[in-house]
Short mmCIF file of C-alpha atoms and ligand atoms in Angstrom, two decimals:
data_model
loop_
_atom_site.label_atom_id
_atom_site.label_comp_id
_atom_site.label_asym_id
_atom_site.label_seq_id
_atom_site.Cartn_x
_atom_site.Cartn_y
_atom_site.Cartn_z
CA MET A 1064 7.96 16.08 -14.00
CA ILE A 1065 8.54 14.40 -10.63
CA SER A 1066 10.02 16.39 -7.61
CA ASP A 1067 12.20 14.38 -5.25
CA SER A 1068 10.46 14.22 -1.85
CA THR A 1069 11.66 10.95 -0.43
CA PRO A 1070 14.73 11.11 1.52
CA TYR A 1071 16.26 7.70 0.69
CA ASN A 1072 19.99 8.89 0.09
CA THR A 1073 21.10 5.15 -0.95
CA PRO A 1074 20.74 4.81 -4.82
CA PHE A 1075 19.26 1.75 -5.46
CA ILE A 1076 18.41 -0.29 -9.26
CA MET A 1077 14.91 -0.40 -10.08
CA PRO A 1078 13.35 -3.81 -10.48
CA TRP A 1079 12.39 -3.54 -13.63
CA GLU A 1080 11.36 -4.99 -16.89
CA GLU A 1081 10.39 -2.98 -20.62
CA LYS A 1082 6.82 -2.54 -21.41
CA PRO A 1083 6.21 -5.13 -24.38
CA ALA A 1084 6.04 -3.88 -27.84
CA ASP A 1085 2.22 -4.56 -28.54
CA HIS A 1086 1.08 -3.71 -24.99
CA ARG A 1087 -2.37 -1.70 -24.73
CA ASP A 1088 -2.23 -0.40 -21.00
CA VAL A 1089 -0.22 2.05 -18.91
CA LEU A 1090 0.57 -0.48 -16.54
CA TRP A 1091 2.32 -4.08 -17.82
CA ARG A 1092 2.95 -7.15 -15.35
CA TYR A 1093 6.24 -8.58 -14.86
CA SER A 1094 6.28 -11.38 -17.02
CA LYS A 1095 7.70 -13.64 -14.05
CA ASN A 1096 4.70 -12.54 -11.66
CA PRO A 1097 4.17 -14.14 -9.09
CA ILE A 1098 7.56 -13.00 -7.42
CA ILE A 1099 6.70 -14.51 -3.85
CA LYS A 1100 4.77 -17.72 -4.17
CA ARG A 1101 2.39 -18.80 -1.24
CA ASP A 1102 4.88 -21.26 0.24
CA SER A 1103 8.10 -19.31 0.41
CA THR A 1104 8.48 -19.53 4.01
CA LYS A 1105 8.26 -22.62 6.34
CA ASN A 1106 4.72 -22.16 7.43
CA SER A 1107 2.80 -19.74 4.94
CA ASN A 1108 -0.33 -20.21 3.37
CA SER A 1109 -0.03 -17.04 1.50
CA ILE A 1110 2.18 -14.20 0.92
CA PHE A 1111 0.36 -10.90 -0.63
CA ASN A 1112 -0.60 -7.18 0.12
CA SER A 1113 3.02 -6.16 1.01
CA ALA A 1114 5.35 -3.70 1.55
CA VAL A 1115 8.47 -2.54 0.22
CA VAL A 1116 11.06 0.40 0.48
CA PRO A 1117 14.73 0.72 -0.51
CA PHE A 1118 17.28 0.15 2.22
CA LYS A 1119 20.89 0.16 2.18
CA LYS A 1120 21.26 -0.08 -1.56
CA ALA A 1121 18.79 -2.83 -1.97
CA PHE A 1122 15.22 -3.59 -0.26
CA ALA A 1123 13.90 -4.49 2.68
CA GLY A 1124 9.99 -4.98 3.36
CA VAL A 1125 7.49 -5.88 5.65
CA PHE A 1126 5.19 -8.99 4.44
CA ARG A 1127 1.45 -10.37 4.78
CA VAL A 1128 2.43 -13.94 5.77
CA ASP A 1129 -0.81 -15.80 6.65
CA ASP A 1130 0.30 -19.37 8.22
CA THR A 1131 -1.21 -22.56 7.62
CA SER A 1132 -3.17 -22.34 10.51
CA ARG A 1133 -4.63 -19.24 9.19
CA ARG A 1134 -3.03 -16.73 11.28
CA MET A 1135 -2.53 -13.38 9.75
CA ASN A 1136 0.74 -11.65 10.70
CA ILE A 1137 3.76 -9.55 8.86
CA ASN A 1138 6.92 -11.03 8.79
CA ARG A 1139 10.32 -8.96 7.50
CA GLY A 1140 12.08 -9.94 4.33
CA PHE A 1141 15.50 -8.11 2.42
CA SER A 1142 16.46 -8.50 -1.44
CA ASN A 1143 19.00 -7.48 -3.20
CA ASP A 1144 17.00 -6.79 -6.27
CA GLY A 1145 13.52 -5.89 -5.29
CA ILE A 1146 12.48 -9.05 -7.37
CA ASN A 1147 14.10 -12.04 -5.24
CA TRP A 1148 13.21 -12.33 -1.55
CA ASN A 1149 14.36 -13.54 1.17
CA ILE A 1150 11.45 -13.72 4.10
CA ASP A 1151 11.69 -14.77 7.61
CA ASP A 1152 9.92 -18.03 8.60
CA ASN A 1153 8.41 -16.35 11.88
CA PRO A 1154 6.53 -12.80 12.52
CA ILE A 1155 7.70 -9.66 13.58
CA ASN A 1156 8.62 -9.64 17.38
CA PHE A 1157 8.00 -5.70 18.20
CA ILE A 1158 8.94 -4.34 21.16
CA PRO A 1159 6.05 -2.12 22.73
CA VAL A 1160 7.14 1.48 22.95
CA ASN A 1161 5.57 1.39 26.86
CA ASN A 1162 4.12 -1.60 28.93
CA ASP A 1163 0.55 -0.33 28.12
CA ILE A 1164 0.37 -1.26 24.56
CA PRO A 1165 -2.46 -3.42 23.82
CA PRO A 1166 -0.99 -6.85 22.27
CA SER A 1167 -2.50 -7.68 18.63
CA ASP A 1168 -4.88 -10.71 18.01
CA TYR A 1169 -3.61 -10.18 14.39
CA LYS A 1170 -1.77 -8.00 11.91
CA TYR A 1171 -2.21 -7.82 8.16
CA ASP A 1172 -1.88 -5.82 5.05
CA PRO A 1173 1.51 -3.74 6.32
CA ARG A 1174 2.45 -0.41 4.57
CA VAL A 1175 6.30 0.89 5.39
CA ILE A 1176 7.40 4.31 4.80
CA TRP A 1177 10.44 6.18 5.56
CA ILE A 1178 9.25 9.51 7.14
CA GLU A 1179 11.99 12.17 8.60
CA ASP A 1180 14.44 9.40 10.70
CA ARG A 1181 12.88 6.15 10.39
CA TYR A 1182 10.64 3.73 8.70
CA TYR A 1183 7.18 3.66 10.17
CA ILE A 1184 5.12 0.72 9.31
CA ILE A 1185 1.38 0.52 9.94
CA TRP A 1186 -0.68 -1.97 8.99
CA CYS A 1187 -4.26 -3.62 10.14
CA ASN A 1188 -4.20 -4.51 13.67
CA GLY A 1189 -6.84 -6.89 15.56
CA TYR A 1190 -7.59 -5.16 18.95
CA HIS A 1191 -11.61 -5.75 19.53
CA GLY A 1192 -12.05 -5.72 15.60
CA PRO A 1193 -9.79 -4.43 12.98
CA CYS A 1194 -8.03 -0.83 13.71
CA ILE A 1195 -5.07 0.70 12.05
CA GLY A 1196 -1.56 -0.39 14.14
CA ALA A 1197 1.49 1.36 14.34
CA GLY A 1198 5.49 0.76 14.49
CA TYR A 1199 8.78 1.47 13.53
CA THR A 1200 12.02 0.67 13.01
CA PHE A 1201 15.72 2.19 12.15
CA ASP A 1202 17.63 -1.08 10.75
CA PHE A 1203 14.54 -3.67 9.98
CA GLU A 1204 16.82 -5.43 12.96
CA LYS A 1205 14.62 -4.26 15.77
CA PHE A 1206 10.92 -3.02 15.70
CA TYR A 1207 8.69 -0.96 17.92
CA GLN A 1208 5.03 -1.15 18.27
CA MET A 1209 3.38 2.49 19.51
CA GLU A 1210 -0.28 2.94 20.06
CA ASN A 1211 -2.60 1.87 17.81
CA ILE A 1212 -3.46 4.97 15.62
CA LEU A 1213 -7.06 4.75 14.91
CA MET A 1214 -9.85 2.71 16.60
CA PRO A 1215 -12.06 0.01 14.94
CA TYR A 1216 -13.33 -0.43 12.69
CA ASN A 1217 -10.62 0.65 10.13
CA ARG A 1218 -8.62 -1.71 7.85
CA ASN A 1219 -7.17 0.58 5.74
CA GLY A 1220 -4.45 2.99 6.65
CA VAL A 1221 -1.43 4.67 4.58
CA LEU A 1222 0.98 7.44 5.50
CA PHE A 1223 2.09 10.11 3.06
CA PRO A 1224 6.03 10.14 2.88
CA ARG A 1225 6.68 13.57 4.39
CA LYS A 1226 4.63 15.71 7.20
CA ILE A 1227 2.40 18.35 5.26
CA LYS A 1228 2.69 21.56 7.02
CA GLY A 1229 4.23 19.77 9.71
CA GLN A 1230 1.84 17.11 10.64
CA PHE A 1231 2.09 13.50 9.73
CA ALA A 1232 -0.70 12.59 7.09
CA LEU A 1233 -2.60 9.90 6.77
CA LEU A 1234 -5.29 7.92 4.16
CA GLN A 1235 -7.78 5.92 5.79
CA ARG A 1236 -10.89 4.17 5.61
CA PRO A 1237 -13.29 3.20 8.45
CA SER A 1238 -15.51 0.36 8.08
CA ASP A 1239 -17.22 -2.21 9.99
CA GLY A 1240 -16.12 -5.47 11.72
CA GLY A 1241 -17.31 -7.88 8.51
CA HIS A 1242 -16.27 -7.81 5.20
CA THR A 1243 -17.35 -4.23 4.67
CA ALA A 1244 -19.80 -3.27 1.64
CA PHE A 1245 -19.34 0.48 1.66
CA GLY A 1246 -15.96 2.69 2.36
CA ASP A 1247 -14.34 5.99 1.46
CA ILE A 1248 -11.15 7.37 1.44
CA PHE A 1249 -10.66 9.96 4.47
CA TYR A 1250 -7.93 11.78 5.36
CA SER A 1251 -6.24 12.59 9.23
CA GLU A 1252 -3.51 14.48 10.30
CA SER A 1253 -1.46 14.42 13.67
CA PRO A 1254 1.30 16.45 15.22
CA ASP A 1255 3.30 13.19 16.99
CA MET A 1256 1.66 9.71 15.21
CA ILE A 1257 -0.54 9.20 18.48
CA PHE A 1258 -3.45 11.97 18.52
CA TRP A 1259 -5.00 12.02 15.11
CA GLY A 1260 -7.59 15.04 13.72
CA LYS A 1261 -8.61 17.08 11.36
CA HIS A 1262 -10.50 14.46 9.74
CA ARG A 1263 -11.34 15.13 5.97
CA HIS A 1264 -13.37 13.40 3.19
CA VAL A 1265 -11.40 12.84 0.13
CA MET A 1266 -13.07 10.58 -2.09
CA THR A 1267 -16.21 7.99 -2.47
CA THR A 1268 -17.08 5.31 -4.62
CA ASP A 1269 -18.63 5.74 -7.64
CA THR A 1270 -21.71 4.07 -9.44
CA ARG A 1271 -22.32 6.03 -12.42
CA GLN A 1272 -19.05 6.35 -14.64
CA SER A 1273 -16.80 3.87 -12.92
CA GLY A 1274 -18.03 0.55 -11.94
CA TRP A 1275 -14.77 -1.21 -10.49
CA GLN A 1276 -14.54 1.51 -7.78
CA SER A 1277 -18.51 1.36 -7.00
CA THR A 1278 -18.80 -0.67 -3.63
CA LYS A 1279 -15.58 0.51 -1.60
CA ILE A 1280 -12.15 2.05 -2.23
CA GLY A 1281 -8.97 2.75 -0.41
CA ALA A 1282 -5.48 3.76 -0.52
CA GLY A 1283 -2.86 1.60 -1.66
CA PRO A 1284 0.80 2.31 -1.84
CA ALA A 1285 2.04 5.75 -0.18
CA PRO A 1286 1.14 8.96 -2.21
CA ILE A 1287 3.99 9.88 -4.25
CA GLU A 1288 4.60 13.72 -4.77
CA THR A 1289 4.80 15.30 -8.20
CA SER A 1290 4.66 18.58 -9.67
CA GLU A 1291 0.95 17.60 -10.25
CA GLY A 1292 0.02 16.78 -7.09
CA TRP A 1293 0.19 13.68 -5.07
CA LEU A 1294 0.12 10.61 -6.98
CA MET A 1295 -2.18 7.95 -5.04
CA ILE A 1296 -2.88 4.82 -6.05
CA TYR A 1297 -5.65 2.96 -4.69
CA HIS A 1298 -8.01 -0.37 -5.02
CA GLY A 1299 -11.30 0.18 -5.67
CA VAL A 1300 -14.10 -2.49 -5.22
CA LEU A 1301 -17.20 -4.21 -7.34
CA THR A 1302 -19.73 -6.24 -6.28
CA SER A 1303 -20.40 -8.75 -9.05
CA CYS A 1304 -22.82 -11.53 -8.97
CA ASN A 1305 -19.49 -13.88 -7.59
CA GLY A 1306 -18.60 -11.61 -5.03
CA TYR A 1307 -16.22 -8.78 -4.50
CA VAL A 1308 -13.72 -8.01 -7.35
CA TYR A 1309 -10.54 -5.87 -6.45
CA SER A 1310 -8.63 -3.67 -9.11
CA PHE A 1311 -6.99 -0.25 -8.77
CA GLY A 1312 -6.64 2.97 -9.98
CA ALA A 1313 -4.95 6.43 -9.50
CA ALA A 1314 -6.04 9.72 -8.67
CA LEU A 1315 -3.92 13.26 -8.22
CA LEU A 1316 -4.44 15.21 -4.63
CA ASP A 1317 -3.91 18.36 -3.66
CA LEU A 1318 0.07 18.76 -2.42
CA ASP A 1319 -1.26 21.05 0.69
CA GLN A 1320 -4.64 20.14 0.94
CA PRO A 1321 -4.54 16.30 0.13
CA TRP A 1322 -8.44 15.80 0.71
CA LYS A 1323 -8.95 17.89 -2.43
CA VAL A 1324 -9.08 15.82 -5.30
CA ILE A 1325 -7.27 17.40 -8.61
CA ALA A 1326 -8.11 14.63 -11.16
CA ARG A 1327 -9.26 10.67 -10.50
CA GLY A 1328 -9.11 8.25 -13.57
CA ARG A 1329 -12.25 6.63 -14.52
CA PRO A 1330 -10.88 3.10 -15.79
CA TYR A 1331 -8.77 1.07 -13.74
CA LEU A 1332 -5.17 0.63 -14.25
CA LEU A 1333 -4.79 -2.94 -13.37
CA SER A 1334 -7.85 -5.26 -12.79
CA PRO A 1335 -7.65 -9.21 -12.07
CA GLN A 1336 -7.34 -10.68 -15.17
CA LYS A 1337 -4.46 -13.50 -14.82
CA ASN A 1338 -4.56 -17.08 -13.33
CA TYR A 1339 -2.20 -15.72 -10.58
CA GLU A 1340 -5.26 -13.02 -9.80
CA CYS A 1341 -8.24 -14.67 -10.19
CA LEU A 1342 -7.44 -18.28 -8.79
CA GLY A 1343 -6.21 -18.14 -5.03
CA ASP A 1344 -7.82 -18.05 -1.53
CA VAL A 1345 -10.26 -15.24 -2.44
CA PRO A 1346 -10.41 -15.15 -5.94
CA ASN A 1347 -10.46 -11.56 -8.51
CA VAL A 1348 -8.27 -9.45 -6.24
CA VAL A 1349 -5.26 -7.55 -7.15
CA PHE A 1350 -4.33 -5.07 -4.27
CA PRO A 1351 -1.37 -2.63 -4.15
CA CYS A 1352 0.40 -1.74 -0.80
CA ALA A 1353 3.82 -0.46 -2.21
CA ALA A 1354 5.54 0.94 -5.07
CA LEU A 1355 9.30 1.74 -5.44
CA HIS A 1356 9.95 4.93 -8.04
CA ASN A 1357 12.73 6.67 -9.54
CA ASN A 1358 12.78 10.73 -9.70
CA GLU A 1359 15.12 10.84 -12.34
CA THR A 1360 13.30 8.25 -14.83
CA GLY A 1361 10.08 8.42 -13.69
CA GLN A 1362 9.87 4.80 -13.51
CA ILE A 1363 7.62 2.95 -10.99
CA ALA A 1364 7.34 -0.68 -9.71
CA ILE A 1365 4.06 -1.46 -7.87
CA TYR A 1366 3.63 -4.58 -5.84
CA TYR A 1367 0.17 -5.99 -5.33
CA GLY A 1368 -1.38 -9.24 -3.73
CA GLY A 1369 -2.79 -11.21 -6.17
CA ALA A 1370 -6.07 -13.36 -5.10
CA ASP A 1371 -5.26 -13.02 -1.52
CA THR A 1372 -2.49 -15.41 -2.08
CA VAL A 1373 0.85 -14.67 -3.75
CA THR A 1374 2.70 -11.03 -4.31
CA ASN A 1375 2.97 -9.59 -7.99
CA LEU A 1376 4.99 -6.38 -9.54
CA ALA A 1377 3.69 -4.25 -12.31
CA PHE A 1378 5.52 -1.54 -13.67
CA GLY A 1379 4.62 2.19 -15.19
CA ARG A 1380 6.15 5.28 -15.84
CA ILE A 1381 4.68 7.99 -13.61
CA ASP A 1382 4.36 10.71 -16.23
CA GLU A 1383 2.25 8.24 -18.49
CA ILE A 1384 0.04 7.40 -15.06
CA ILE A 1385 -0.77 11.28 -14.70
CA ASP A 1386 -1.43 11.59 -18.49
CA PHE A 1387 -3.78 8.81 -18.31
CA ILE A 1388 -5.39 10.09 -15.39
CA LYS A 1389 -5.89 13.56 -16.66
CA THR A 1390 -7.10 12.35 -20.19
CA ASN A 1391 -9.71 9.58 -18.75
CA LYS A 1392 -10.50 11.83 -15.55
CA MET A 1393 -13.85 11.35 -13.81
CA ASP A 1394 -16.33 14.56 -14.06
C1 LIG B 1480 -9.43 -6.40 2.56
C2 LIG B 1480 -8.16 -7.00 3.00
C3 LIG B 1480 -7.26 -7.46 2.00
C4 LIG B 1480 -7.91 -8.32 0.94
C5 LIG B 1480 -8.92 -7.95 0.72
C6 LIG B 1480 -9.68 -8.84 -0.38
O1 LIG B 1480 -10.73 -6.50 3.00
O2 LIG B 1480 -8.64 -8.16 3.65
O3 LIG B 1480 -5.96 -8.09 3.03
O4 LIG B 1480 -6.45 -8.48 0.14
O5 LIG B 1480 -10.17 -7.63 1.20
O6 LIG B 1480 -9.84 -10.39 0.19
#
């Protein structure tokens, strides 16, 4: 049972492909992955960890585009079907909401979510190290940059799709300035998207029962509201003899107090196994940043980066993911 919390009034057709008959796992990959190749814009080195939302009966998105100078930035894109994308060659030119907004050294790993009256965009922002930057747009034409919502160091911020008890709500992961070898998920809230507090610990790593999430964890797409709780899809990292391996899994969080974990899946939902997930600028990475879902059918389409190089799609059904969490939950 899915409750409807997403105020997208415009109907849209989910990008979709049926599950192959002999498929073993809960999620299945789109047969034509990657949907966005590394050279899909003029100067791109790679286009991955990207954020997609329904927009005007079709789709809009904000994409992580690293260019051939290896500058990290975020670009706008549009699509009629959620699969074939037109991505701008140039990064988004944000208008500062006041003269005092510090410029960004870089931007990456965007998330986009509609809350109340606009699309909010948050990303990992370069300001004396990585922190969480924020902005908004009404129309995907003009984009406004707000104050950074979290201080350095932090590289993972994800907004809930609605206020909780009147407050904007955020999942985030404090880190260090490097390729952090630790990381837990925390919850914070704000009355105005500027001042954040009421910080709560949500989840830590696990070495005993779930190796794929033994080094660090971080929220992925905006959590999805269901009658069983917030469905949080999140990435987890394992440190292997060849470096980090990024997979993703899922957990259910309490609807009113999202720092309370109802159930957390032990096995991953998806791990790097295909060439486009294992070969690229950073091998062995699947990294989800967005998901479209249909409340009536329970279909979900998850957008995830592959090997920090390309963008991919995987499909599933929300009820099946929830069953999977509950029947394979950690102690
Ligand atoms: C994280 C971020 C992501 C990236 C991942 C794997 O720290 O930089 O953008 O996908 O590492 O390299």
